Short mmCIF file of C-alpha atoms in Angstrom, two decimals:
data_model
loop_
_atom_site.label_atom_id
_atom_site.label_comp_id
_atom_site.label_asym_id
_atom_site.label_seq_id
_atom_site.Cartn_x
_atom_site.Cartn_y
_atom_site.Cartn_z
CA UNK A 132 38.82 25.99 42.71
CA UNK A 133 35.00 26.35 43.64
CA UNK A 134 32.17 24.73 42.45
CA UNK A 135 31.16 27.76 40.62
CA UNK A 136 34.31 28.49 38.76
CA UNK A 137 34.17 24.95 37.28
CA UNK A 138 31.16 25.12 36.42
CA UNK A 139 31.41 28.44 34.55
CA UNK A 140 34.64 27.75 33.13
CA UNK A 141 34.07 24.24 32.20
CA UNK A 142 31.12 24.74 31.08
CA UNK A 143 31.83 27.57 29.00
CA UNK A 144 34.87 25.77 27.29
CA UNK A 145 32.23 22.29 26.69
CA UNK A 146 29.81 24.90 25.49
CA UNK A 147 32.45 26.44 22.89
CA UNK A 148 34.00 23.04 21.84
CA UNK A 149 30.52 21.92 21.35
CA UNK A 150 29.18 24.71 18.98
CA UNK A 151 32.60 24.60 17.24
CA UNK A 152 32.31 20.93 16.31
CA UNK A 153 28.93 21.54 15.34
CA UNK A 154 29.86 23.83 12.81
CA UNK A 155 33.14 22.24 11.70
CA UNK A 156 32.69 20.43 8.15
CA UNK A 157 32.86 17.48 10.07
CA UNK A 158 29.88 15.94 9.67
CA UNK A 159 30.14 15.85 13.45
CA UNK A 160 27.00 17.39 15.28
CA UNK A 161 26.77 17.05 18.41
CA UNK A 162 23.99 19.83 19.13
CA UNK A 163 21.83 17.67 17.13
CA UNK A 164 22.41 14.44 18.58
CA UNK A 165 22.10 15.63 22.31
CA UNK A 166 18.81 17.85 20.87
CA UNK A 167 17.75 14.20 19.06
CA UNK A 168 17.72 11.87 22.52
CA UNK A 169 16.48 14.79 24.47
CA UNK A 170 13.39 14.98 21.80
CA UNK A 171 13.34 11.28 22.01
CA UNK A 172 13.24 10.59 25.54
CA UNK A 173 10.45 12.96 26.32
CA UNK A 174 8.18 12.06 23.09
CA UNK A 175 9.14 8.09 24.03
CA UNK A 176 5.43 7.66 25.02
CA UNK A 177 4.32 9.21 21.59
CA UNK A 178 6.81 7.85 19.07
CA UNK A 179 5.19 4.12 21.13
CA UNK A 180 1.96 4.79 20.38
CA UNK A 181 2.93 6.73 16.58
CA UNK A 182 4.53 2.99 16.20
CA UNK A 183 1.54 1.33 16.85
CA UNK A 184 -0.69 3.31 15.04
CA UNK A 185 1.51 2.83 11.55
CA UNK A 186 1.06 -0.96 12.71
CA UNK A 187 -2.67 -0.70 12.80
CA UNK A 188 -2.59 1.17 9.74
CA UNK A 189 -0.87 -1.34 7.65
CA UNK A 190 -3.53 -3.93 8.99
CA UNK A 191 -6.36 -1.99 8.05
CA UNK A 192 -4.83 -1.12 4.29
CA UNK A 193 -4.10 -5.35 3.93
CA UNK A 194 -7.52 -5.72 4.87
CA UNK A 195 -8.69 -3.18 2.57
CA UNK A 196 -6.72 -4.89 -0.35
CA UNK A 197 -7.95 -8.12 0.31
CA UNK A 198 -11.87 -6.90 0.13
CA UNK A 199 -11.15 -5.29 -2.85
CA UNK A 200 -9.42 -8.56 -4.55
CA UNK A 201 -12.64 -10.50 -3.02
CA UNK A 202 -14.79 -7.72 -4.84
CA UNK A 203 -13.39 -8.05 -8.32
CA UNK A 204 -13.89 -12.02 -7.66
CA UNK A 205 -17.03 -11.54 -7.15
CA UNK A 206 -17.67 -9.60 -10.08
CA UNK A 207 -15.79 -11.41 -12.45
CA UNK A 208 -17.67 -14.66 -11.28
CA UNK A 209 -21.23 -12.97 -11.92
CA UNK A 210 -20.18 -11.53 -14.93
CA UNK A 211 -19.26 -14.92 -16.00
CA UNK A 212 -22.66 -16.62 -15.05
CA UNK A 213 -23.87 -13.86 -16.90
CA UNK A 214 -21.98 -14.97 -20.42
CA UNK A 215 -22.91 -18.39 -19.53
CA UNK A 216 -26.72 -17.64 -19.69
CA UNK A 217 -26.27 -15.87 -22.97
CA UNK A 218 -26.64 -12.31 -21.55
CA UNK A 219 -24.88 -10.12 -23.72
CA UNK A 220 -22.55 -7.29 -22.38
CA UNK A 221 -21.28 -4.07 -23.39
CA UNK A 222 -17.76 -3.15 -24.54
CA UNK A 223 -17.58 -1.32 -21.72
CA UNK A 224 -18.83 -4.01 -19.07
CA UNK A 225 -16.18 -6.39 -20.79
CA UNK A 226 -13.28 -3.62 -20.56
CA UNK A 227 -14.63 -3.21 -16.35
CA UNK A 228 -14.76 -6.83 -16.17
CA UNK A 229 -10.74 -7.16 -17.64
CA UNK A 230 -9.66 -4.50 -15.61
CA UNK A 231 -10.83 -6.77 -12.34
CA UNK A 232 -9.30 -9.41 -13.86
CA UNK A 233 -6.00 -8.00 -13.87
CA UNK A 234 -6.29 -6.33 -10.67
CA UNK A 235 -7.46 -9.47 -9.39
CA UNK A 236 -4.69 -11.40 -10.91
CA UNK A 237 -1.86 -9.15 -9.85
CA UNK A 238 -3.31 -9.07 -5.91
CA UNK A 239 -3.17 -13.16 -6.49
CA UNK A 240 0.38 -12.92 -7.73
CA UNK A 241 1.51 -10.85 -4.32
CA UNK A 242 -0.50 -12.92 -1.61
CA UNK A 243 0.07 -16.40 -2.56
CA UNK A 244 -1.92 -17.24 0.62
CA UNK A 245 -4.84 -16.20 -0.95
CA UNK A 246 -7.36 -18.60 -1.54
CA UNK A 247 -7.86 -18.31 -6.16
CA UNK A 248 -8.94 -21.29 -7.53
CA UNK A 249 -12.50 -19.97 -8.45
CA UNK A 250 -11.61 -17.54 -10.77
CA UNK A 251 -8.82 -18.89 -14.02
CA UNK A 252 -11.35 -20.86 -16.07
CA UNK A 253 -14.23 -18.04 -15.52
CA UNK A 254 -11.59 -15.51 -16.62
CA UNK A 255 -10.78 -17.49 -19.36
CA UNK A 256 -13.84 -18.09 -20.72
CA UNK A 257 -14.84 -14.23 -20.27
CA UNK A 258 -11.24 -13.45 -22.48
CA UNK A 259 -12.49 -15.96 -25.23
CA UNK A 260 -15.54 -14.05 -24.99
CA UNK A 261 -14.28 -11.08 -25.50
CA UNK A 262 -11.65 -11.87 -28.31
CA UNK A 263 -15.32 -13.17 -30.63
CA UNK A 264 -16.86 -10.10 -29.73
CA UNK A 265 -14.55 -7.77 -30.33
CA UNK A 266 -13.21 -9.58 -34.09
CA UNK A 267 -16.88 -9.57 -35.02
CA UNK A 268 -18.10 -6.31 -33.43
CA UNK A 269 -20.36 -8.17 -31.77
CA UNK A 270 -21.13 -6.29 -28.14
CA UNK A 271 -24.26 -5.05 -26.92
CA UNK A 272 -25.11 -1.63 -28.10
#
């Protein structure tokens, strides 16, 4: 038996065997697999740096997060200096300044790391606030 005539024949038969199993209702596919760590070993270098791009990514999008939660902070502390001077706010202001709260509460709630021990008695004191106005229709027009 030559070289050739193995090849052909073999080859032929692996290349039958192969397609049949593929299309068997076997979820056996062997097509795809060999087709999958073909793909895989030439885009190796890509799926790498794809890998460390998504791992980037997620470091920007924390970072992102955490400026935002530092944001509302910031605006719920000057909004409370605010009320403490006697400036009087809008309903509007009050409903932007609650909304930060929140968000500023639930980003607290997820990243216990974070430093929030600024903020409670401010946001407090701008719900009490808020509760007057709003039973005595009291906001700024």
């Amino acid at each position: 038996m030559t070289l050739k005539e193995i090849l052909f024949g073999g080859g032929s038969a692996l290349f039958v065997l192969l397609t049949l199993l593929q299309l068997a209702p076997i979820k056996i596919n062997p097509w795809s697999a060999i087709a999958k760590a073909f793909g895989r070993a030439i885009n190796s270098e890509v799926l790498e740096k794809v890998g460390k791009l998504e791992s980037e990514l997620q470091c920007v999008r924390s970072g992102m997060a955490e400026e935002k939660a530092v944001n509302c902070r910031t605006r719920i502390l000057r909004f409370g200096d605010e009320c403490l001077h006697g400036e009087r706010h809008t309903k509007d202001h009050f409903d932007q300044t609650l909304r930060d709260i929140a968000a500023y509460e639930r980003y607290c709630d997820d990243h216990p790391e974070f430093e929030n021990n600024v903020t409670e008695l401010t946001s407090d004191r701008i719900k009490t606030i808020y509760r007057r106005c709003l039973d005595s229709n009291d906001f700024l027009q």
